[in-house]
Coordinates of C-alpha atoms and ligand atoms in Angstrom, one line a residue:
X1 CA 45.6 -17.5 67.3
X2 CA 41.8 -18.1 66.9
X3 CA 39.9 -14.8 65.4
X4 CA 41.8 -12.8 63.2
X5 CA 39.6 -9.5 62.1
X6 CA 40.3 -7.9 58.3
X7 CA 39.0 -4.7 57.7
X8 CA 39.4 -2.2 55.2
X9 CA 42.2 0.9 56.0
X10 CA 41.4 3.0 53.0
X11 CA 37.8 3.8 51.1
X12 CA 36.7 0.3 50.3
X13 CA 37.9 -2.0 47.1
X14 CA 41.4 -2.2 48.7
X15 CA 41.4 -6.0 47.9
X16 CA 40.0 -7.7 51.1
X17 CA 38.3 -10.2 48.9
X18 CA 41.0 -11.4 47.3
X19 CA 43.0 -11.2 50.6
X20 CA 40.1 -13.1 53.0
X21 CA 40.7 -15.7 50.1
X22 CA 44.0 -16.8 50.1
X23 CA 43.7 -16.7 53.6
X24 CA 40.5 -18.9 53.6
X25 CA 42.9 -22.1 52.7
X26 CA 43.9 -21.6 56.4
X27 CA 40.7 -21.2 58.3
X28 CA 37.6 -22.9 59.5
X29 CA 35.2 -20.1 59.5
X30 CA 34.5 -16.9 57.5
X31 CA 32.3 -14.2 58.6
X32 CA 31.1 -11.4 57.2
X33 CA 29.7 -8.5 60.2
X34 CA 28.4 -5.2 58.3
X35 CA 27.3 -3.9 55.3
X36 CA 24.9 -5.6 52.0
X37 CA 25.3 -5.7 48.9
X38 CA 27.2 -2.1 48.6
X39 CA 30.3 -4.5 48.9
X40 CA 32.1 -6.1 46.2
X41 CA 34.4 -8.3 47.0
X42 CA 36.6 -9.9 43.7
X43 CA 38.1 -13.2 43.9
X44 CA 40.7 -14.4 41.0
X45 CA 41.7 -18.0 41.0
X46 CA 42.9 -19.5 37.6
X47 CA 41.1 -17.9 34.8
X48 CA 37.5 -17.7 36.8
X49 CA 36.6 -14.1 38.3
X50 CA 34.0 -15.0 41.2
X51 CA 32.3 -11.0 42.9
X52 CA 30.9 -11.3 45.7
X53 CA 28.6 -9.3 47.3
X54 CA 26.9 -10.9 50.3
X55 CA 28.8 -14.0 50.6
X56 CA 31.6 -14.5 52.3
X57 CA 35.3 -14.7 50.6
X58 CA 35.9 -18.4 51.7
X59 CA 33.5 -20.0 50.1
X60 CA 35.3 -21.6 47.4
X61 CA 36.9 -23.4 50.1
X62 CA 34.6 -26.8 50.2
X63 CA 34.7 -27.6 54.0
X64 CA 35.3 -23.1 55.1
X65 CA 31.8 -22.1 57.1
X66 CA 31.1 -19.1 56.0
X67 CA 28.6 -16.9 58.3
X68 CA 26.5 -13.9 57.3
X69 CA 26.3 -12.1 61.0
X70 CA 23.1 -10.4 62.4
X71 CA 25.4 -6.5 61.5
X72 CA 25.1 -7.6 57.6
X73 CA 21.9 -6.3 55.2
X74 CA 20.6 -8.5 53.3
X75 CA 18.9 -8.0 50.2
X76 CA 17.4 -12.1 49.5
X77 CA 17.1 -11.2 45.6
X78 CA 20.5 -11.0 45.6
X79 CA 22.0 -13.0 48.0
X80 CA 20.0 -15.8 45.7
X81 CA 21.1 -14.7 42.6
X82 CA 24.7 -15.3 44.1
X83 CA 23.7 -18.6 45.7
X84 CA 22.6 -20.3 42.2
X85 CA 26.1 -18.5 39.8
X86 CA 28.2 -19.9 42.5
X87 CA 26.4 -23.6 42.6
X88 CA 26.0 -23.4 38.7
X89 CA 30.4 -22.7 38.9
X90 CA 30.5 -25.8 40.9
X91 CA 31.3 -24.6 44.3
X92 CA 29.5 -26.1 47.8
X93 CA 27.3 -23.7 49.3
X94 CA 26.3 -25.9 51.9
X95 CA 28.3 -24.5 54.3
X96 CA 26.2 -21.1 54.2
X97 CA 24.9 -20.1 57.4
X98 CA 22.9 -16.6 57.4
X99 CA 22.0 -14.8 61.1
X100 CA 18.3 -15.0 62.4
X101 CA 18.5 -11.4 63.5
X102 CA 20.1 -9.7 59.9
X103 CA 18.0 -7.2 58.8
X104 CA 16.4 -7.3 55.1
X105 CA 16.5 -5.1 52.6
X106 CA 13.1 -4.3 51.0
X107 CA 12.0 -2.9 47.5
X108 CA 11.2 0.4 49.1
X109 CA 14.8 0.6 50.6
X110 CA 16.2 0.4 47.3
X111 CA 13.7 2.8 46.0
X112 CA 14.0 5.4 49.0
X113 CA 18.0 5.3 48.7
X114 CA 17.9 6.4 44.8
X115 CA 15.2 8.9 45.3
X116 CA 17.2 10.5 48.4
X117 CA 20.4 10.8 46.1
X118 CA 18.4 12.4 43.3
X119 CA 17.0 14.7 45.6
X120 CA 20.0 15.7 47.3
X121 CA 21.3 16.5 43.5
X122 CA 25.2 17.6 43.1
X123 CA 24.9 17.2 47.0
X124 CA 24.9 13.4 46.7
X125 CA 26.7 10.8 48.7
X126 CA 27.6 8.9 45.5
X127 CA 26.1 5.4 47.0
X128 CA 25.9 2.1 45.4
X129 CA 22.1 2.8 45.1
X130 CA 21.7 -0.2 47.0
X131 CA 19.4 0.7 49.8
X132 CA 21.9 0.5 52.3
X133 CA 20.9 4.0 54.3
X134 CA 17.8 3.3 54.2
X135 CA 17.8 -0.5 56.0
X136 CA 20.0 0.6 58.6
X137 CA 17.9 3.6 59.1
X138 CA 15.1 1.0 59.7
X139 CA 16.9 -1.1 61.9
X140 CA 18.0 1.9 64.2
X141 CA 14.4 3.1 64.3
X142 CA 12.9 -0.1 65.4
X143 CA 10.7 -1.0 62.2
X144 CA 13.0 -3.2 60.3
X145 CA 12.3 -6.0 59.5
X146 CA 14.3 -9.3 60.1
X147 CA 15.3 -12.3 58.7
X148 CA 13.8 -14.8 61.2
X149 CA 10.5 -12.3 60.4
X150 CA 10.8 -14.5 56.8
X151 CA 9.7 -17.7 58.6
X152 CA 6.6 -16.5 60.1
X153 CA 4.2 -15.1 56.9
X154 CA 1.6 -13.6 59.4
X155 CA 4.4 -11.5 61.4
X156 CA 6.1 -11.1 57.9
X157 CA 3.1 -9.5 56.7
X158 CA 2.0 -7.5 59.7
X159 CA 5.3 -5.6 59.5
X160 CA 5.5 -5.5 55.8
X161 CA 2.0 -4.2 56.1
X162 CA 2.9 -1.6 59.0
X163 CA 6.5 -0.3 57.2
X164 CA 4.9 -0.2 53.9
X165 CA 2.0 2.2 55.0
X166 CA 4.6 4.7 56.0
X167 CA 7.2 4.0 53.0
X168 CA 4.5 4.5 50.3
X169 CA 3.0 7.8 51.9
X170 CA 7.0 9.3 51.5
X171 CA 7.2 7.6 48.4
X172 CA 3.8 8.7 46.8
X173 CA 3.5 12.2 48.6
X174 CA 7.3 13.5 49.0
X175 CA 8.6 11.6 45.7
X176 CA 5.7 11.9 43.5
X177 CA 6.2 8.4 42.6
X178 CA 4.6 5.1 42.1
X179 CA 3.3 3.1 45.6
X180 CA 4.8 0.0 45.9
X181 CA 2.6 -3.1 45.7
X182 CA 2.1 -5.2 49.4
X183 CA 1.2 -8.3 47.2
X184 CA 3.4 -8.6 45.3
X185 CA 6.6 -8.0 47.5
X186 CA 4.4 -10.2 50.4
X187 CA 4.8 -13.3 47.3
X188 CA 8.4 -12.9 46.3
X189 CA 9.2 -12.4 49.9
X190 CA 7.6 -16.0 50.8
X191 CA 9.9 -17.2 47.9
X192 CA 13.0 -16.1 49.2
X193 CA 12.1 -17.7 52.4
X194 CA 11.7 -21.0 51.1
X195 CA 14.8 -20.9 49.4
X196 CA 16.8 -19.7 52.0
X197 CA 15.4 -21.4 55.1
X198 CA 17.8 -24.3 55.4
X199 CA 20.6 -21.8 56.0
X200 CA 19.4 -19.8 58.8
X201 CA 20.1 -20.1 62.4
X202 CA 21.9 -17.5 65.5
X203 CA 25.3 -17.2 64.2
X204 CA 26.7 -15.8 67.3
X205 CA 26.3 -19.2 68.8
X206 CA 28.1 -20.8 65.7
X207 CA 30.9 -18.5 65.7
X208 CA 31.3 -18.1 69.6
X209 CA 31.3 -22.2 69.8
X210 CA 34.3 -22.5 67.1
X211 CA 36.4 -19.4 68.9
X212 CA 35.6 -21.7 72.3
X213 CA 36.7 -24.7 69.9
X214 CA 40.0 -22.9 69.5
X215 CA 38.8 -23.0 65.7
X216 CA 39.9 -20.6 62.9
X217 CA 37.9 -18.0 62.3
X218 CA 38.1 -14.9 60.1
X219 CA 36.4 -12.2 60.3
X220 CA 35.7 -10.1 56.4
X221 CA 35.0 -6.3 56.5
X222 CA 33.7 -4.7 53.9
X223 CA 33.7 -1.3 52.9
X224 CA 36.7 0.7 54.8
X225 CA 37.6 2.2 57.6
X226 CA 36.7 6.0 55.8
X227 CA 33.5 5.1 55.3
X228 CA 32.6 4.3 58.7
X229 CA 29.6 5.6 59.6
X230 CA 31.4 7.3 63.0
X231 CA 34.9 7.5 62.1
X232 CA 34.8 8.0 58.2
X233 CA 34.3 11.2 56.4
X234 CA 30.3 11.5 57.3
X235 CA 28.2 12.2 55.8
X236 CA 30.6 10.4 52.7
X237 CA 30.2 7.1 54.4
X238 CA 28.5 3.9 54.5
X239 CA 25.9 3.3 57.5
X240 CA 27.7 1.0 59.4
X241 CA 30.8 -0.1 61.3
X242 CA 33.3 -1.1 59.3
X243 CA 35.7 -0.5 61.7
X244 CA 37.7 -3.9 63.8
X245 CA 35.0 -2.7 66.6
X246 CA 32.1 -3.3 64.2
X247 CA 32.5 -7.5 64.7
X248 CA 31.4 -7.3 68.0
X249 CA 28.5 -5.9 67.5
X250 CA 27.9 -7.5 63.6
X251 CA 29.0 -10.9 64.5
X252 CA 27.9 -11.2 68.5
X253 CA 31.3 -11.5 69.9
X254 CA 33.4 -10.1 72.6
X255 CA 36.1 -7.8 72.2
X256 CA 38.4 -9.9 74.4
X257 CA 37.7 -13.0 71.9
X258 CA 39.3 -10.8 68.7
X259 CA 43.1 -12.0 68.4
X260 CA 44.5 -9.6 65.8
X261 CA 43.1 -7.2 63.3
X262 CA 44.5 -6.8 59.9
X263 CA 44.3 -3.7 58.0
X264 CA 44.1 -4.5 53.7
X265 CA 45.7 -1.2 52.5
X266 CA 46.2 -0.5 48.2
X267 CA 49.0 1.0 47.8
X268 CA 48.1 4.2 46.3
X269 CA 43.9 5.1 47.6
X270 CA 40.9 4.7 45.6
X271 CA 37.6 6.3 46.2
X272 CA 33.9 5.9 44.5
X273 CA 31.4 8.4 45.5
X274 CA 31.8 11.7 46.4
X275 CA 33.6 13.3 49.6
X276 CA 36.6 14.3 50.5
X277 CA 40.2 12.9 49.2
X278 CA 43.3 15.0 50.1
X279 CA 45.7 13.3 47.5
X280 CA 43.1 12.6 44.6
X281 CA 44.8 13.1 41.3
X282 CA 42.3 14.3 38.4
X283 CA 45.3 14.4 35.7
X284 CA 47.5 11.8 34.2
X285 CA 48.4 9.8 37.2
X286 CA 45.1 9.5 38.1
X287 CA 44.0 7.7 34.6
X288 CA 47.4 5.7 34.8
X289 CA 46.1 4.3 38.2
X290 CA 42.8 3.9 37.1
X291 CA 43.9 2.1 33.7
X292 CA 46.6 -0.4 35.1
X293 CA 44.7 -1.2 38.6
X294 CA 41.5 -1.3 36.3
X295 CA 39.8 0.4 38.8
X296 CA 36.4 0.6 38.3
X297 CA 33.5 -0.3 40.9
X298 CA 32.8 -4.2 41.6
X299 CA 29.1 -3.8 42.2
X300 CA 28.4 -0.4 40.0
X301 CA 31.1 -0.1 37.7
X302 CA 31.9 3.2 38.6
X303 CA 35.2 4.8 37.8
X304 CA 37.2 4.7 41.0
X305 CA 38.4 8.1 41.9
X306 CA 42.5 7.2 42.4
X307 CA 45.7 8.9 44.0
X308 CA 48.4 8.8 45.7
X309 CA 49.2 7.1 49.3
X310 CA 47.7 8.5 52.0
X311 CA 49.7 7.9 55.5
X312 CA 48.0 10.8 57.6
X313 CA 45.0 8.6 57.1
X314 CA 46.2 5.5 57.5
X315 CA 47.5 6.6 60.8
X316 CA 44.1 7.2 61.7
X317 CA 42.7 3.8 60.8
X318 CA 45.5 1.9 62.2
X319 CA 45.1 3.5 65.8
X320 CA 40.6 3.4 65.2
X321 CA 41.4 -0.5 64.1
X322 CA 44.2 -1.0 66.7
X323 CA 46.1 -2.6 63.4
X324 CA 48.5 -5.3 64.0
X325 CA 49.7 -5.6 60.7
X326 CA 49.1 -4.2 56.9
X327 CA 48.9 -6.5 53.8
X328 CA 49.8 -4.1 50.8
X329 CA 48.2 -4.8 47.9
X330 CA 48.1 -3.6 44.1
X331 CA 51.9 -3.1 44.2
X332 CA 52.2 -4.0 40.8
X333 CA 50.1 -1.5 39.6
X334 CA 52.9 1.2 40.2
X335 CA 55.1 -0.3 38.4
X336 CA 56.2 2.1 35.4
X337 CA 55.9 5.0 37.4
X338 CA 58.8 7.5 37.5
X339 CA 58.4 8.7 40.8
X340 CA 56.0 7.4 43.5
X341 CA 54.3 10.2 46.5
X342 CA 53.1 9.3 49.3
X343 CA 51.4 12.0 51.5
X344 CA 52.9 12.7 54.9
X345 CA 50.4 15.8 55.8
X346 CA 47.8 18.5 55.2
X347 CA 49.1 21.9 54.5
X348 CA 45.6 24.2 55.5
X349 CA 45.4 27.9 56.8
X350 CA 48.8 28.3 57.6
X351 CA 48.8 24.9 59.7
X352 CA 50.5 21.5 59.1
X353 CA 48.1 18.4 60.0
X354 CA 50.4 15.3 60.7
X355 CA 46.9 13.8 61.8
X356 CA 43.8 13.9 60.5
X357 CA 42.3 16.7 61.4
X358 CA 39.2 17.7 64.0
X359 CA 36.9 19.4 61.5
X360 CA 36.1 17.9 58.0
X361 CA 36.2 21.4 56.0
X362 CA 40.1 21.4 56.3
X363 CA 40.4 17.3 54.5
X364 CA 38.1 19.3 52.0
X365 CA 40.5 22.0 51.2
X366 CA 44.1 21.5 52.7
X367 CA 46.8 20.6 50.2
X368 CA 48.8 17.3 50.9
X369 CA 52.4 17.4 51.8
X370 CA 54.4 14.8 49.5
X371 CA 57.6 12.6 50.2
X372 CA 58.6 11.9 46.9
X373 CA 60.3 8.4 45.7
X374 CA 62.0 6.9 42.8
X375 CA 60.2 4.4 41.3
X376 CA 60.8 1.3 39.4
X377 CA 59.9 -0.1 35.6
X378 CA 60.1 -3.8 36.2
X379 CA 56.9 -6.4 35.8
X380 CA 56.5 -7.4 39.6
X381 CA 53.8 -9.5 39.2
X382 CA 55.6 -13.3 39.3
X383 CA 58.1 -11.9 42.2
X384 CA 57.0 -14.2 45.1
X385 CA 59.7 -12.8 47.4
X386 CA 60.7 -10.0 49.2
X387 CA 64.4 -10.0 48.1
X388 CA 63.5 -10.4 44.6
X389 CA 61.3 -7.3 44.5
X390 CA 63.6 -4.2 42.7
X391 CA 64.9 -2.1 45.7
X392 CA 63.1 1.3 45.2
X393 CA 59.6 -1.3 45.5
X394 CA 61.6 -2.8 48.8
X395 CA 62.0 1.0 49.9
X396 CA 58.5 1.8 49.4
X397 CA 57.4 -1.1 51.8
X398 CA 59.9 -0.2 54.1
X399 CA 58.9 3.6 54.0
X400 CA 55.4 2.6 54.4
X401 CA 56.0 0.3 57.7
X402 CA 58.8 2.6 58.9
X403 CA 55.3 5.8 59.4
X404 CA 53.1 3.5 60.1
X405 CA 55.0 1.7 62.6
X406 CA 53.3 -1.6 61.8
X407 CA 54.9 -4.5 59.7
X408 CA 53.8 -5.5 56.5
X409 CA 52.8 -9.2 56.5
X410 CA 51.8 -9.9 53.1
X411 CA 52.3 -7.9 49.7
X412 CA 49.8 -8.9 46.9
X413 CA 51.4 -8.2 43.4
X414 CA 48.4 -9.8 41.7
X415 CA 44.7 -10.3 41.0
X416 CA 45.2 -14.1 41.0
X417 CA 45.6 -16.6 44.2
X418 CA 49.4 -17.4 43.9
X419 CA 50.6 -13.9 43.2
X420 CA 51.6 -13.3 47.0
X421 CA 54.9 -12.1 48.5
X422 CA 55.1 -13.3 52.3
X423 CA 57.1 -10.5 54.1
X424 CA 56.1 -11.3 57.8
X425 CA 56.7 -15.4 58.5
X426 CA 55.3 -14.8 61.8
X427 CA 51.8 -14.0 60.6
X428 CA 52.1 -16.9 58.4
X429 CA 53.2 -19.3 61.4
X430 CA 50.6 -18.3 63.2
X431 CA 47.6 -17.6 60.8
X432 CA 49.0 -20.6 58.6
X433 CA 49.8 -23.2 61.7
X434 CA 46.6 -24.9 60.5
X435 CA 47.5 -27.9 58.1
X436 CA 47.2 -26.7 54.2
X437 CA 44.2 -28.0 52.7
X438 CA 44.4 -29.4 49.1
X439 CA 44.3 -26.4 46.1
X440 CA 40.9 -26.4 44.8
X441 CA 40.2 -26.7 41.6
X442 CA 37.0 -25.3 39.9
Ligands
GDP501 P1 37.5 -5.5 47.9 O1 36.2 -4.8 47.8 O2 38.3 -4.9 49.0 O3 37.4 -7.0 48.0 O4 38.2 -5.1 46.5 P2 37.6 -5.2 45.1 O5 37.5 -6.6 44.7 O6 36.4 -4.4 44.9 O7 38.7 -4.5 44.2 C1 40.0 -4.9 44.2 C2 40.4 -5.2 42.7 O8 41.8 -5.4 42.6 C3 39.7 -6.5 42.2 O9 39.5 -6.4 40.8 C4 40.9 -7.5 42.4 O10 40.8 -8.7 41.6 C5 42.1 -6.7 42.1 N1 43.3 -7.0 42.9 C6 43.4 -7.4 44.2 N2 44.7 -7.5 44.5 C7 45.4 -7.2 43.5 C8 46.8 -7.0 43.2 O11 47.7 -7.2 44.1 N3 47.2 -6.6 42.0 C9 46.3 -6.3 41.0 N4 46.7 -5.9 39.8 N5 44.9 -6.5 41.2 C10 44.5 -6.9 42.4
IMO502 P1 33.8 -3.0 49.3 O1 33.4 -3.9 50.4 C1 34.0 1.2 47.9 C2 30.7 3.8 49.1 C3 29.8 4.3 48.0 C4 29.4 5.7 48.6 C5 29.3 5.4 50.1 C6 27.9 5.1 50.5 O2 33.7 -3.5 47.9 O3 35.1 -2.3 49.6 P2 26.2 3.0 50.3 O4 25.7 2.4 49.1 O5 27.0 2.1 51.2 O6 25.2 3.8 51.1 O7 27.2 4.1 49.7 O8 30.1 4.2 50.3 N1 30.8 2.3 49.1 C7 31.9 1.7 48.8 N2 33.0 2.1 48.2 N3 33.8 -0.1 48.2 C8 32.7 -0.6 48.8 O9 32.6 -1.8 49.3 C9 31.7 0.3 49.1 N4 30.4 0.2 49.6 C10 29.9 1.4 49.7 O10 30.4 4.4 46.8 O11 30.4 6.6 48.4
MG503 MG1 35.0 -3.8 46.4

């Protein structure tokens, strides 16, 4: 077992980061595919909280290599910003390695993306603001601009020049706003470079020699399988591939080199932004998810839209993904609850979906069908096994494997590291063949 691929099943924050960590103590290589800095990715070891947004999840790991692959946006500001509060915490970042061929994400991006929301008013997508659209629009139009572009100022500035005569006319003439200045982006632009220079190279080389090398490699989604910009609920989506597919294409690697895929799944759903969400709950439970998962946005800060389980969708991402196994987390948060849902199906027009399904109008209006289950007052968050977990919690994993028809490996029943219940050995024997290293310390 070489390249393991961990994607989001649900709408994004289902705790990959803290997932892709633990994980990290078992790997060589860590490599983030799709998506910028819309992602926010939360780490928890000891008393330190480390988000990330651009970097991969094993970095705290001294000797991981962790890979920022030609699919990922990169906004330099910000990837810098991360570089220097993780070097000031003590951790190595010397084992960064950023694709030649990922695109950048400009000033303008940023600008375009909020001035698009704005102008599509209650209509709004709900994004991070982060110039995501508007990059990969860019890239799929031919005039992005890349990072190997950084470490040649005259072609730099030729397609700085050429994007920005275009991007100022919308921005001036459909916007009614300020034009952005060449200069001054051209100058903080040949900062960036220097800074982040040492770290660039083709990382589909790097990544297809340690698969070839029978190394470990992981491979961090971000984002979630909803938000796909083909499968999710479009337009409600990110723009890219978040899906297991999206490594080959954000990471330069075969699909006949991908081992396993892994689906992170919360178990209840959380959404931010607006679109559709069959078993959203507005009232009490909502706020009592929200409150106890403390779910609010890791790069925005956004209250999380919360509910209740969703397995009609999960279906759906397990087939899209071609899931081998689920690692539940956020189990603790439903502790306390009386009773526990999870949907089965959507009631619409006199129909009953037990799929998702074909057209998007019906996930806007059906009404979810509930299994309802007892469920359990207990503190689970220091149970670190299975057996020890109070039985309704047992049932509810056992529920959840016995629709999805896929076991659960891991259940997380905390933020921090440690707080891990291993419920599949087999994906621990063969993700976790690889010798332990030493805990870190920071
Ligand atoms: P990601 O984007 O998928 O990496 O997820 P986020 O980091 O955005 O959101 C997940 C949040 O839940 C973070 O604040 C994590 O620290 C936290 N978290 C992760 N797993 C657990 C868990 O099992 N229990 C609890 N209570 N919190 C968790
Ligand atoms: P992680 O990796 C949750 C959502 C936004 C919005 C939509 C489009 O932390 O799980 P974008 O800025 O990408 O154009 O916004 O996608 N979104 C996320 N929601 N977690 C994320 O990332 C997200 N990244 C984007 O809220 O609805
Ligand atoms: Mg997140």
């Amino acid at each position: 077992m070489s390249a393991v691929v961990i994607i989001g099943s649900q709408w994004g924050d289902e705790g990959k980061g803290r997932i892709i960590d633990l994980l990290s103590n078992h790997v060589d290589m860590v490599v983030r595919f799709q998506g910028g800095d819309n992602a926010g990715h939360t780490v928890v070891l000891g008393d330190k909280k480390f988000k990330l947004h651009l970097i991969p999840s094993g970095i705290l790991y001294p000797d991981v290599i962790c890979v920022i692959g030609n699919g990922v946006v990169i906004n330099p500001e910000v990837l810098i910003a991360e570089l220097d509060d993780l070097e000031k915490k003590g951790i190595n970042i010397s084992n960064l390695r950023i694709s030649c061929n990922a695109h950048l994400v400009m000033p303008y991006h940023i600008v375009l993306d909020k001035a698009g929301e704005h102008r599509l008013g209650k209509s709004k997508i709900g994004t991070t603001h982060k110039g995501i659209g508007p990059v990969y629009e860019d890239k799929a139009s031919r005039s992005g601009i890349r990072i190997q572009d950084l470490l040649d100022p005259k072609i730099f500035r030729t397609k700085l020049e050429e994007s920005l005569k275009f991007k100022n006319a919308v921005i001036e003439k459909v916007y009614n706003m300020e034009p952005l200045d060449l200069e001054e982006i051209f100058t903080k632009y040949r900062k960036y470079a220097d800074r982040i220079e040492k770290y660039i190279v083709d990382t589909s080389f790097l990544t297809n020699k340690a698969i070839n090398e029978n190394k470990k490699v992981l491979f961090e989604g971000a984002q979630g399988t909803l938000l796909d910009i083909d499968h999710g609920t479009y337009p409600f989506v990110t723009s890219s591939s978040t899906i297991s597919g999206g490594v080959c294409i954000g990471a330069g690697v075969g699909p006949g080199r991908i081992d396993e895929a892994i689906a992170i799944t919360k178990a209840y759903v959380t959404r931010v932004g607006s679109g559709p969400f069959p078993t959203e709950e507005e009232g009490d439970i909502g706020n009592y998810l929200r409150k106890k998962g403390v779910e609010y946005g890791t790069t925005t800060g956004r209250p999380r839209r919360c509910g209740w389980l969703d397995i009609v969708a999960l279906k759906y991402s397990v087939m899209i993904n071609s899931i081998d196994s689920i690692v539940i987390t956020k189990l603790d948060v439903l502790s306390g609850l009386k009773n526990i849902k999870i949907c089965t199906g959507y009631k619409h027009g006199g129909k009953i979906y037990s799929s998702l399904p074909p057209h998007q109008t019906i996930l806007h209006k059906c009404e979810p069908i509930y299994e309802e289950f007892k469920g359990w007052d207990e503190d689970i968050s220091t149970v670190n096994n299975f057996g020890e977990l109070p039985e309704n919690a047992r049932s509810y994993i056992e529920k959840i494997e016995g629709m999805l028809k896929v076991p659960v490996s891991l259940i997380s029943v905390g933020a921090e590291r440690s707080r891990i219940i291993v419920r599949d050995e087999s994906l621990v024997q063969r993700l976790f063949k690889q010798k332990r290293r030493s805990a870190l310390t920071v």
